[in-house]
Short mmCIF file of C-alpha atoms in Angstrom, two decimals:
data_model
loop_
_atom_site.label_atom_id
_atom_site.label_comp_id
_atom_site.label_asym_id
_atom_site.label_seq_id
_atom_site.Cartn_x
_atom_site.Cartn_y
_atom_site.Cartn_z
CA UNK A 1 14.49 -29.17 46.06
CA UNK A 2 18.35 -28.57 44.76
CA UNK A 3 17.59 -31.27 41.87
CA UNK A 4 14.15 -29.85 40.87
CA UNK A 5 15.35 -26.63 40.23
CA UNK A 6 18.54 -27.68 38.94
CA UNK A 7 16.39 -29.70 36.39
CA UNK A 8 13.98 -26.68 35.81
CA UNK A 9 16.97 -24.37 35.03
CA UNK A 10 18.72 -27.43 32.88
CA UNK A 11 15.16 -27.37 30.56
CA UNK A 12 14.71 -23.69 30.58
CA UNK A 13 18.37 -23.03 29.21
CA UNK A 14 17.54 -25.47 26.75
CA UNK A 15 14.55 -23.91 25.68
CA UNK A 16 16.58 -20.42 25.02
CA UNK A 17 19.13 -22.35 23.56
CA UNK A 18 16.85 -24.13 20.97
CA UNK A 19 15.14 -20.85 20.61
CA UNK A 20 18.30 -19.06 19.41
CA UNK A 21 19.44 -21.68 17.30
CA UNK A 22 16.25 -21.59 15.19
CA UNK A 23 16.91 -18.09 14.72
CA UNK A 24 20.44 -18.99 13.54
CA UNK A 25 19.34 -21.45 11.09
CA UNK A 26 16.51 -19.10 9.67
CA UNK A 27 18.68 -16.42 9.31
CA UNK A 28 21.14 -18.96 7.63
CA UNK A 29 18.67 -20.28 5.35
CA UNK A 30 17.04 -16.93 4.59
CA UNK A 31 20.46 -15.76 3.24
CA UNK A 32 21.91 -18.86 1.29
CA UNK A 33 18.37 -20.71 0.21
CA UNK A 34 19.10 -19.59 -3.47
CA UNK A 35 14.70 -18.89 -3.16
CA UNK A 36 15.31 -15.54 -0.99
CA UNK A 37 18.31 -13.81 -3.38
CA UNK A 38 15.54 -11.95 -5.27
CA UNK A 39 14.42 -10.49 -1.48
CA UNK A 40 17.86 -9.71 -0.77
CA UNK A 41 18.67 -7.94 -3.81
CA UNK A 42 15.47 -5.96 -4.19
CA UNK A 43 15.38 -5.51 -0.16
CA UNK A 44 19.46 -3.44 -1.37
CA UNK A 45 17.90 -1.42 -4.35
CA UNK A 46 15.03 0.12 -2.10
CA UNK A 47 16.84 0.61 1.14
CA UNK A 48 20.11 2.48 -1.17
CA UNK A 49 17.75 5.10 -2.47
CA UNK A 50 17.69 8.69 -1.91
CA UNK A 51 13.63 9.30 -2.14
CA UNK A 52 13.03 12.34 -4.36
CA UNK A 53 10.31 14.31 -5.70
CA UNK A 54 8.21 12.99 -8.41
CA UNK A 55 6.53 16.33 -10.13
CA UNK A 56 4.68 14.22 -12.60
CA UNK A 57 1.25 13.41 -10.74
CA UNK A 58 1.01 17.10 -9.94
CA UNK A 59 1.41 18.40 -13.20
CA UNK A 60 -0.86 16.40 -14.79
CA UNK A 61 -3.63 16.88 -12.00
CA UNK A 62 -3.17 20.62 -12.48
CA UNK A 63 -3.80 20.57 -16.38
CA UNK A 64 -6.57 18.77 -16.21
CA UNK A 65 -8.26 20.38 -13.37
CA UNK A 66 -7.86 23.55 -15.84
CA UNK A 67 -9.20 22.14 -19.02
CA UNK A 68 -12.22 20.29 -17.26
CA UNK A 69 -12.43 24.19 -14.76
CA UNK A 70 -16.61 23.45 -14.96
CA UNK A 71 -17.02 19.60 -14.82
CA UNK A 72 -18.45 18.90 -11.33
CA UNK A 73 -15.97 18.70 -8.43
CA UNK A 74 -16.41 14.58 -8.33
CA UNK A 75 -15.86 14.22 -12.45
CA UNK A 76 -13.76 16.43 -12.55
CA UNK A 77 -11.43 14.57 -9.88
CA UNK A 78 -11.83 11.52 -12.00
CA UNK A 79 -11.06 12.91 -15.15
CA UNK A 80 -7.35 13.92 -12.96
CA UNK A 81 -6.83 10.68 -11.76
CA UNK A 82 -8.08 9.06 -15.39
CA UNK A 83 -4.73 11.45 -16.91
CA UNK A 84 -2.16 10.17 -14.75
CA UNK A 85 -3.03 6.67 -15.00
CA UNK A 86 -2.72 7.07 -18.59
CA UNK A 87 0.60 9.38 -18.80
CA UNK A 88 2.46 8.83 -15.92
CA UNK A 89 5.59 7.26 -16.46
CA UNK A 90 5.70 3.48 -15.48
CA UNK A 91 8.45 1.07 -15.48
CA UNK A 92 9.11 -2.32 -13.96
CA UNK A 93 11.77 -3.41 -11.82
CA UNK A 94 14.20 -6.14 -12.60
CA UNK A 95 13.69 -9.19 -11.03
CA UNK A 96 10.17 -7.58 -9.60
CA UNK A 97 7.51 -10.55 -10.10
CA UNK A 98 5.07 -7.54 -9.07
CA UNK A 99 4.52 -4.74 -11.22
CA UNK A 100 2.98 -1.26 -10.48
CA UNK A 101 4.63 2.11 -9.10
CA UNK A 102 3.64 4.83 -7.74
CA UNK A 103 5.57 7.44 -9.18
CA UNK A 104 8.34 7.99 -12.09
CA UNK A 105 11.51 6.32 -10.19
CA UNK A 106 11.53 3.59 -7.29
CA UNK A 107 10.84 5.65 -4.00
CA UNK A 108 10.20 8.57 -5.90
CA UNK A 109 7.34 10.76 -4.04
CA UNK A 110 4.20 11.92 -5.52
CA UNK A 111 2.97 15.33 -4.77
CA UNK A 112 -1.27 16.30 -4.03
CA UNK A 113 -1.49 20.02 -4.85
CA UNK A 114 -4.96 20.08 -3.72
CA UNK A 115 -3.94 19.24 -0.45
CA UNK A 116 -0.24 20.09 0.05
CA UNK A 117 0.04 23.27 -2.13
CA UNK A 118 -0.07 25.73 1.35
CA UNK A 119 2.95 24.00 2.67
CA UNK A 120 4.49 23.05 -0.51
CA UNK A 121 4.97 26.65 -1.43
CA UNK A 122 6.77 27.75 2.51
CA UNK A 123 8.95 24.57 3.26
CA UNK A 124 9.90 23.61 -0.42
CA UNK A 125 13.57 24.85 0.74
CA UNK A 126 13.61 22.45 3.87
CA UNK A 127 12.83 19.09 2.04
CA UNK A 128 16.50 18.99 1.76
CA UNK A 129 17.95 19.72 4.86
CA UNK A 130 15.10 19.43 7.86
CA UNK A 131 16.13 16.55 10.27
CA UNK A 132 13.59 13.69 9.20
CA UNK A 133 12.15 12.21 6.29
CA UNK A 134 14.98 14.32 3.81
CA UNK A 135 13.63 14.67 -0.04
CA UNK A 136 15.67 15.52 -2.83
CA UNK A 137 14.15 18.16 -5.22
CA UNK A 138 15.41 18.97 -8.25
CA UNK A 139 16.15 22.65 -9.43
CA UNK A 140 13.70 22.21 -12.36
CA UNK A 141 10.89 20.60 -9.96
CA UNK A 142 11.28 23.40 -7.85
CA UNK A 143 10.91 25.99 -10.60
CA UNK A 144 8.30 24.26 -12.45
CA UNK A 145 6.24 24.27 -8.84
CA UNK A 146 6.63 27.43 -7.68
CA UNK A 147 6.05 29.32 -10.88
CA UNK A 148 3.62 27.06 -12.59
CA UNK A 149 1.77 24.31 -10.62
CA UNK A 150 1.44 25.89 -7.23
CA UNK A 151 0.08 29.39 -8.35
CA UNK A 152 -3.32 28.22 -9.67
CA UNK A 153 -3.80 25.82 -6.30
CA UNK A 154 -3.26 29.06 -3.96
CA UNK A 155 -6.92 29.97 -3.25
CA UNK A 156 -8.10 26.28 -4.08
CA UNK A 157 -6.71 24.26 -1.86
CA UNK A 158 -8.32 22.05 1.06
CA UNK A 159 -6.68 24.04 3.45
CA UNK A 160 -7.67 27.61 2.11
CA UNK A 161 -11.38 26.33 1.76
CA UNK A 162 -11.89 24.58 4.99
CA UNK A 163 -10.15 27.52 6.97
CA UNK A 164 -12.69 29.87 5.60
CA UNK A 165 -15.54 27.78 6.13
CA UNK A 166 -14.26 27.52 9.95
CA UNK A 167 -16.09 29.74 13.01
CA UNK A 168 -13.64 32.64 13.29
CA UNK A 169 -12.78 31.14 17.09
CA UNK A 170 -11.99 27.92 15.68
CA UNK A 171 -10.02 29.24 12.29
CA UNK A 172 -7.98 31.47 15.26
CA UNK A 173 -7.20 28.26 17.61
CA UNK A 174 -6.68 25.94 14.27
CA UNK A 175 -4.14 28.90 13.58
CA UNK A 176 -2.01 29.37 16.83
CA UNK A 177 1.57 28.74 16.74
CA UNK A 178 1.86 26.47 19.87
CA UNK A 179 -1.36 24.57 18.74
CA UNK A 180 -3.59 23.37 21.67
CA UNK A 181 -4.73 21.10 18.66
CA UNK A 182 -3.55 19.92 15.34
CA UNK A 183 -6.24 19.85 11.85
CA UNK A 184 -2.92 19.88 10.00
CA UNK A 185 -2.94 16.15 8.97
CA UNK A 186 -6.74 16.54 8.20
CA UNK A 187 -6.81 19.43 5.76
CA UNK A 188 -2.82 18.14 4.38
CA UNK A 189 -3.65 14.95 3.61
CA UNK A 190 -7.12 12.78 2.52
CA UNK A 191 -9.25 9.89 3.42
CA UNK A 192 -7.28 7.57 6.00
CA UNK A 193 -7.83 4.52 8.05
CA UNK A 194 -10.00 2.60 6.03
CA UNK A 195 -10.16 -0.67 4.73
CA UNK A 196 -11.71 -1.39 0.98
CA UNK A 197 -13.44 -4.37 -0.45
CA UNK A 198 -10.79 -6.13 -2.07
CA UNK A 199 -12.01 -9.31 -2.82
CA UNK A 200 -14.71 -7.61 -4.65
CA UNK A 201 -12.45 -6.95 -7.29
CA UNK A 202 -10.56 -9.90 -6.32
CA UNK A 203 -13.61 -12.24 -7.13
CA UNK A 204 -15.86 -10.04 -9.77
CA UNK A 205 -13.18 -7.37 -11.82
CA UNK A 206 -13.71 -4.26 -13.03
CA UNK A 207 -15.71 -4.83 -15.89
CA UNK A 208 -18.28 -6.67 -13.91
CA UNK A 209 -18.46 -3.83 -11.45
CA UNK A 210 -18.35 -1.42 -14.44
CA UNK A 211 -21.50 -3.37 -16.40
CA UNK A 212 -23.00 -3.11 -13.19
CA UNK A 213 -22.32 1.01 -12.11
CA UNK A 214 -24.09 0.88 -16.39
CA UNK A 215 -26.55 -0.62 -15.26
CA UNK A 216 -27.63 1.19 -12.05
CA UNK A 217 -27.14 4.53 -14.33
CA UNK A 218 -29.18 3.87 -16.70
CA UNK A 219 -32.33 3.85 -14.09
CA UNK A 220 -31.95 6.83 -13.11
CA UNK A 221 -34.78 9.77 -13.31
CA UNK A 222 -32.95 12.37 -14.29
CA UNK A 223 -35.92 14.32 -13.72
CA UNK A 224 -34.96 14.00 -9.94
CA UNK A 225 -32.55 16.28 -8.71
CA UNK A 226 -31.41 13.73 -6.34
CA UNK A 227 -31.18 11.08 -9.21
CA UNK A 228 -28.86 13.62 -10.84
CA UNK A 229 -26.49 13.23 -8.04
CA UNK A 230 -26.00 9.79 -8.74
CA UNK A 231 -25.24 10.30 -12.58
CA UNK A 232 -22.34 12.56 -11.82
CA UNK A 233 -21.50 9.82 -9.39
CA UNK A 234 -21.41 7.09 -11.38
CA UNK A 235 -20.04 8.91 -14.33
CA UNK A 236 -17.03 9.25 -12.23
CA UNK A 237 -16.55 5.99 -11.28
CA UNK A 238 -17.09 4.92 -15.00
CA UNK A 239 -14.53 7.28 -15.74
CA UNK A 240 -12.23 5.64 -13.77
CA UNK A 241 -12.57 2.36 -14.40
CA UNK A 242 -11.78 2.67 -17.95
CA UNK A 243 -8.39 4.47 -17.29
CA UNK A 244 -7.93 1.48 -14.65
CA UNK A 245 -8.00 -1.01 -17.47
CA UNK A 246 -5.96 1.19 -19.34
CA UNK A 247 -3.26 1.64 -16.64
CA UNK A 248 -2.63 -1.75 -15.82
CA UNK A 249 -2.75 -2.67 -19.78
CA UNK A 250 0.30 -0.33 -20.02
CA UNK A 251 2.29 -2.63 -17.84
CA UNK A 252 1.06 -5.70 -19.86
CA UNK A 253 2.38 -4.11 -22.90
CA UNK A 254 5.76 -2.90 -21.36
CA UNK A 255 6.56 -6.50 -19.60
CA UNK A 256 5.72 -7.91 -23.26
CA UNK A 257 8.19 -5.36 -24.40
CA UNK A 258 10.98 -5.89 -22.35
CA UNK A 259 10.45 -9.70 -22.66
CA UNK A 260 10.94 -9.41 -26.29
CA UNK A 261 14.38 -7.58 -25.53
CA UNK A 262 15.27 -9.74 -22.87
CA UNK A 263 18.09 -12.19 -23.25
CA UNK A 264 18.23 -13.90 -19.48
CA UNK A 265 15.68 -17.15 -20.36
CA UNK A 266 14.71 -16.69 -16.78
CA UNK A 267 13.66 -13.10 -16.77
CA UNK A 268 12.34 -13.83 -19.72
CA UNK A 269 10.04 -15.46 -18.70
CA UNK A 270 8.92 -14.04 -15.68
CA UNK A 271 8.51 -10.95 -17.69
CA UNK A 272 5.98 -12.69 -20.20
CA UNK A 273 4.33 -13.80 -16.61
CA UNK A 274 3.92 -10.58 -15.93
CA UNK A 275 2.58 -9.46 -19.12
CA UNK A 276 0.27 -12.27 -19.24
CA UNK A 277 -0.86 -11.71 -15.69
CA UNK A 278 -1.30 -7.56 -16.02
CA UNK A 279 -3.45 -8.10 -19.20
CA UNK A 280 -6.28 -10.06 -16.97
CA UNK A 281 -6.28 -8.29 -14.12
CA UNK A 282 -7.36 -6.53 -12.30
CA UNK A 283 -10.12 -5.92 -15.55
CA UNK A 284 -10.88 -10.03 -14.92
CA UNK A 285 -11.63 -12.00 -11.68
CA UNK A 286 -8.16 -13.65 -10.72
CA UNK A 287 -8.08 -17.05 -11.28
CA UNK A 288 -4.48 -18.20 -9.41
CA UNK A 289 -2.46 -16.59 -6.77
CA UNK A 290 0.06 -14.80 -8.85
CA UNK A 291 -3.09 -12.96 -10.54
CA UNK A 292 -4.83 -12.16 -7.00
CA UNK A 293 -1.52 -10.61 -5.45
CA UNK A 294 -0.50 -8.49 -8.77
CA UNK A 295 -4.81 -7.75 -8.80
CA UNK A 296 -4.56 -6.52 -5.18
CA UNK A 297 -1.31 -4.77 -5.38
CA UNK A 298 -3.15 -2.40 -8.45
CA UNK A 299 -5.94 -1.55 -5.87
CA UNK A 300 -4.26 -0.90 -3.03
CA UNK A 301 -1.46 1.00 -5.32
CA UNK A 302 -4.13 3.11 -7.22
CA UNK A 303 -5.70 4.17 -3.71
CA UNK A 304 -2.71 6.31 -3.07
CA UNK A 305 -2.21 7.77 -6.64
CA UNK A 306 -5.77 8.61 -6.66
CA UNK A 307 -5.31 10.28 -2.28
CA UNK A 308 -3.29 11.49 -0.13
CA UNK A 309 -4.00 8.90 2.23
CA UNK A 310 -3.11 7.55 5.90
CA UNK A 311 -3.18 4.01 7.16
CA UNK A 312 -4.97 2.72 4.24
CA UNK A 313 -5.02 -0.88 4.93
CA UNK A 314 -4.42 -4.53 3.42
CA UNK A 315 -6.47 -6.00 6.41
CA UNK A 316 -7.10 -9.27 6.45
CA UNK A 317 -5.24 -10.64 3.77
CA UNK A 318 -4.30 -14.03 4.69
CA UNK A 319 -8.49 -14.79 4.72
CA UNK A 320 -9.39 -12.92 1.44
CA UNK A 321 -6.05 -14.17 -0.25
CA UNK A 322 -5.85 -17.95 0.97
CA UNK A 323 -8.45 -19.24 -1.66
CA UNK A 324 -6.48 -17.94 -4.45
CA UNK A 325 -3.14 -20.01 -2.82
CA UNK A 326 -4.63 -23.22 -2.01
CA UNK A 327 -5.80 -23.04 -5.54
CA UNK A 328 -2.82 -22.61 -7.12
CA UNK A 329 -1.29 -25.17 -4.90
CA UNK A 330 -3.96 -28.29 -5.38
CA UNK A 331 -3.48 -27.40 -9.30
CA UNK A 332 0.16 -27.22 -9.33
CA UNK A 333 0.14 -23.81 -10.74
CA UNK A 334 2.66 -23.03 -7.96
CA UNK A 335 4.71 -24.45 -5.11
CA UNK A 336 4.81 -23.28 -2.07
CA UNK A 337 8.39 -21.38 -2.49
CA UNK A 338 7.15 -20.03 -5.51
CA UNK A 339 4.46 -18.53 -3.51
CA UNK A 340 6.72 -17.21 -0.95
CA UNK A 341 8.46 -15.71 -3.63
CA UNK A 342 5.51 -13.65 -4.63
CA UNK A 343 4.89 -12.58 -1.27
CA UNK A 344 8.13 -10.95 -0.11
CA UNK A 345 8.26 -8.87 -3.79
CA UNK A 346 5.00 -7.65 -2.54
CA UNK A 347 6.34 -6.82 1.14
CA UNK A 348 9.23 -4.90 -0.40
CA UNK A 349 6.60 -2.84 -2.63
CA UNK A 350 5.05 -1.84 0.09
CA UNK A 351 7.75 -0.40 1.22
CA UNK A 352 7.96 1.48 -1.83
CA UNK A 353 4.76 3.83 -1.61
CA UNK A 354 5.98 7.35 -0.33
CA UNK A 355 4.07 10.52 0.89
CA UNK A 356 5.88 14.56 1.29
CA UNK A 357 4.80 15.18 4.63
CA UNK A 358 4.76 18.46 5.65
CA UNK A 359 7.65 19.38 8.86
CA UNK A 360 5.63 19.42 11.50
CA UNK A 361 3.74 15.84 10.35
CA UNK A 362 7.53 14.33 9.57
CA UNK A 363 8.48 15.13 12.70
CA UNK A 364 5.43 12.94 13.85
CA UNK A 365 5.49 9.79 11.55
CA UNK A 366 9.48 9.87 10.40
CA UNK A 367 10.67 7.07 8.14
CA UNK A 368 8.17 7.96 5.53
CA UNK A 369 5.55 5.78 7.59
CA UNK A 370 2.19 5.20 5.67
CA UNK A 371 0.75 2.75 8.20
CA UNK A 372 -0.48 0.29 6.11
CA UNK A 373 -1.79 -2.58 8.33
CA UNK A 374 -2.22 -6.03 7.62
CA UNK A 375 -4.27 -8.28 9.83
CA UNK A 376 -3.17 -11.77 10.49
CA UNK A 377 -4.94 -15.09 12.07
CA UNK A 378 -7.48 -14.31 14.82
CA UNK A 379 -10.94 -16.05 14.40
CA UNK A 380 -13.61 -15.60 11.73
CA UNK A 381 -17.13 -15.05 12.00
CA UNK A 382 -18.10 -18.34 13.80
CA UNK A 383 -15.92 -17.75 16.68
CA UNK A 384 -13.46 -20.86 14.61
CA UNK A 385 -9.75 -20.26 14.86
CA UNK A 386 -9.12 -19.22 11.17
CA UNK A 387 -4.94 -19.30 11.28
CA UNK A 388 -4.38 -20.62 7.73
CA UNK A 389 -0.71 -21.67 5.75
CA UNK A 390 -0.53 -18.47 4.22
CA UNK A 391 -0.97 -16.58 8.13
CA UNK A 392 2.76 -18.56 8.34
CA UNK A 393 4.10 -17.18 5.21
CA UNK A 394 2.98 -13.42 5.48
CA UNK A 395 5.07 -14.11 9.01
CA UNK A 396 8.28 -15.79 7.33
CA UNK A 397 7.74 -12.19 4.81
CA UNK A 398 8.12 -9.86 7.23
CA UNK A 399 11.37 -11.68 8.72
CA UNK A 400 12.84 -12.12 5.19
CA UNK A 401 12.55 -8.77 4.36
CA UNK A 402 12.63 -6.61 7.59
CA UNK A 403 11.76 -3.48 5.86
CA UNK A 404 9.36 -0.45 7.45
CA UNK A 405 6.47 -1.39 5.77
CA UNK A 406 3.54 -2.85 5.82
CA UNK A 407 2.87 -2.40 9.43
CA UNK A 408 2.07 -6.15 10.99
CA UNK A 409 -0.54 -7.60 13.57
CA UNK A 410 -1.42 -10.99 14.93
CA UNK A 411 -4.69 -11.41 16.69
CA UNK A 412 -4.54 -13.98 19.23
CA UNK A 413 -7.13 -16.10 20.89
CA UNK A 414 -7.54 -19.02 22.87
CA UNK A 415 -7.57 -21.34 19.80
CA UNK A 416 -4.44 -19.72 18.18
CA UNK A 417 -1.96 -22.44 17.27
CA UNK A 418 1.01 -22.41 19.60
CA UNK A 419 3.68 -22.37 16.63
CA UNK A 420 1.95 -19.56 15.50
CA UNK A 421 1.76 -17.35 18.34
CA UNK A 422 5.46 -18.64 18.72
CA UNK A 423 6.61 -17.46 15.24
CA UNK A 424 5.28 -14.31 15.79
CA UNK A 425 6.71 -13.87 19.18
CA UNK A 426 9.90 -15.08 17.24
CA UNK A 427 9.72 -12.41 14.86
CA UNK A 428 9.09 -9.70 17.28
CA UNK A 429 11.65 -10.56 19.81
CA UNK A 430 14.38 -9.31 17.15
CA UNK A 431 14.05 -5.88 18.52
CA UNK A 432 11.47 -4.65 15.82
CA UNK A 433 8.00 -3.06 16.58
CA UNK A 434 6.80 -5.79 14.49
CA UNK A 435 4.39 -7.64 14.85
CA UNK A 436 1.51 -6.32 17.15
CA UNK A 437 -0.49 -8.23 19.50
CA UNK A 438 -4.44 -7.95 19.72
CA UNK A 439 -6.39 -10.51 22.13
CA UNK A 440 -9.45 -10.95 19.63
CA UNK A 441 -11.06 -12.32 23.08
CA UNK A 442 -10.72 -8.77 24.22
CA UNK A 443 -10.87 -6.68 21.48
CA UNK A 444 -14.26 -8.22 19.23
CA UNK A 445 -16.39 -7.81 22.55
CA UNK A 446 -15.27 -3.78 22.78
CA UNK A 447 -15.93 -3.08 19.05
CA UNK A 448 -19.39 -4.39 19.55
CA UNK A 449 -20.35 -2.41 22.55
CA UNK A 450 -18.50 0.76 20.81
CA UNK A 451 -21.04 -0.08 17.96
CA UNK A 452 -24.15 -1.03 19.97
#
């Protein structure tokens, strides 16, 4: 009995032993493998800035909701977002293989007057000094909002109009001071917790899905009130995706710009990568893995320029994104490293997309979360375990960069490969939140009878 457990003791020790060494020797690697000094120097440059206010989005939404006054509401809102994808500032990052910001300076926060004017206007003197989630803002920002943006948003914001179109019990209880319930993050914010189609643009581009929103409008009966609908509709999204071609054509011309100023052969030529790269997609289906990550990072970029969104999420991204990799692997496009490159300059700019929340809401979700969830392993429609290489390397990612963003889970089943579940576990047992456990054996059955 004495031996046996002597023995069991001896092999468990080992085990924990073993188990910390590996995290030794990844940690080791992670900071002298000369493939992860790119992560460690962008992982510096975002975590030593002071997040500010970026007035630009604002100002450009408000002119052009005043010289398009009686467009309707859904063209009009297109013709906004079509003006700051065309004159926002953009720049890239050195030694960023990913290009696309959100606003004029690395961390710099956007502001959504037709959602955020009401609180922008009382707590623009607390951004500075309230306890979480501190923004810098400017003395001309300030001046420029108060005076000139914020004025023509004060009876047209989401807030004013969905007050008023309350029951007067319910506008009173919204209304309380100690709130028996909160509509604050609904009617200060937009469209949340969803999850868009983006292998559609992944696999087809916009100018296929353009040619076909042409071709759907040019059926219509505009006899038919109904009909009409649908031509303001897909006027809109026309609208759009012209300025998205135009956007991400910007950064094709500015990486070919700095490339012709550049005098670092590497950079160089990363930067005529990226110039290369930006002037497909995401117009053109991507065709290697560089192209799908830069096409995805656009989408999922452009969904909060164009919102004020919550939890807007990758999803599943090692199943939608693993074609493009073993591609580029079986045709030498890329190694493996390469890849892994690619991937942690894409965790890191997800880490870059900001939002002003209001004090209560910072309060709530402080660190400047944006809940952007990424999905990994589980099984896929046939019940077939669908762990791929790339599940491995979105998990090596998050433990290269360590950064607040994107938020992580694993979905676990009975078929999950051990040294997967382990890597995770791995990962998480560091102290951070991340990653999350789902049991898919659990968890598929409930959404189904939630559904039924």
């Amino acid at each position: 009995m004495f031996i046996s457990k002597l023995v069991w003791n001896m092999l468990y020790y080992k085990k924990v032993i073993n188990t910390y060494i590996r995290r030794f020797v990844v940690a080791v690697t992670a900071e002298t493998n000369t493939i992860y000094w790119r992560t460690k120097k962008l992982n510096d440059e975002i975590l030593k800035v002071k997040p500010e206010i970026c007035i630009e989005r604002a100002r450009l939404v408000t002119r052009a909701y005043r010289e398009n006054e009686f467009d309707p509401i859904i063209v009009k809102r297109a013709k906004a977002i079509a003006r700051v994808l065309r004159e926002m500032s953009i720049f890239i990052q050195r030694d960023q293989l990913i290009a696309g910001v959100q606003a004029s300076s690395l961390r710099a926060v956007p502001l959504f007057p037709a959602t955020e004017a009401d609180y922008l206007v009382s707590e623009i003197d607390l951004f500075e000094t309230r306890e979480q989630d501190r923004l810098i803002v400017r003395p001309e920002i300030r001046k420029e909002l108060l005076e000139e943006i914020l004025p023509y948003w004060e009876d047209k914001s989401l807030k004013k109009i969905a007050l008023a179109a309350m029951p007067e019990k319910t506008r009173e209880i919204a209304q309380l001071e100690h709130q028996i319930f909160s509509v604050d993050i609904h009617l200060t914010g937009s469209i949340g917790h969803v999850l868009v189609d983006y292998d559609k643009v992944l696999s087809r581009g916009i100018e296929q899905i353009r040619q076909e929103i042409v071709g759907k409008m040019v059926c219509l009966d505009l006899a038919d009130p109904e009909e009409g609908k649908k031509y303001h509709f897909y006027q809109a999204e026309i609208i759009l995706c012209d300025a998205i071609i135009d956007w991400t054509k910007r950064y094709a011309d500015e990486a070919a710009r700095l490339a012709e100023l550049e005098e670092d052969p590497r950079w160089k030529k990363e930067l005529e990568v990226i110039a290369k790269t930006c002037d497909r997609v995401p117009r053109y289906p991507a065709e290697n893995f560089q192209e799908a990550v830069q096409s995805f990072w656009f989408i999922h970029l452009l969904l909060f320029i164009e919102q004020n969104g919550l939890a807007v999420s990758p999803g599943r991204f090692d199943q939608y994104m693993y074609p493009y990799y073993k591609k580029s692997i079986e045709e030498r496009a890329c190694t493996k490293e390469e890849a892994q490159e690619l991937l942690e300059c894409l965790w890191i700019k997800f880490t870059e997309i900001m939002r002003a929340y209001d004090y209560e809401c910072a309060k709530y979700y402080a660190g400047f979360s944006i809940s952007e969830n990424i999905a990994l392993g589980g099984v896929d429609r046939n019940g077939r375990d669908a762990t791929n290489e790339l599940s491995y390397m979105c998990l090596d990612a998050e433990a290269h960069t360590r950064l607040s963003q994107p938020n992580l889970s694993v979905r676990i089943h009975k078929k999950t490969p051990e040294a997967f579940i382990m890597r995770a576990v791995e990962i998480a047992s560091t102290g951070r939140t991340k990653p999350e456990f789902f049991n898919d054996q659990v968890g598929i059955p409930t959404e189904r009878k939630s559904v039924a």
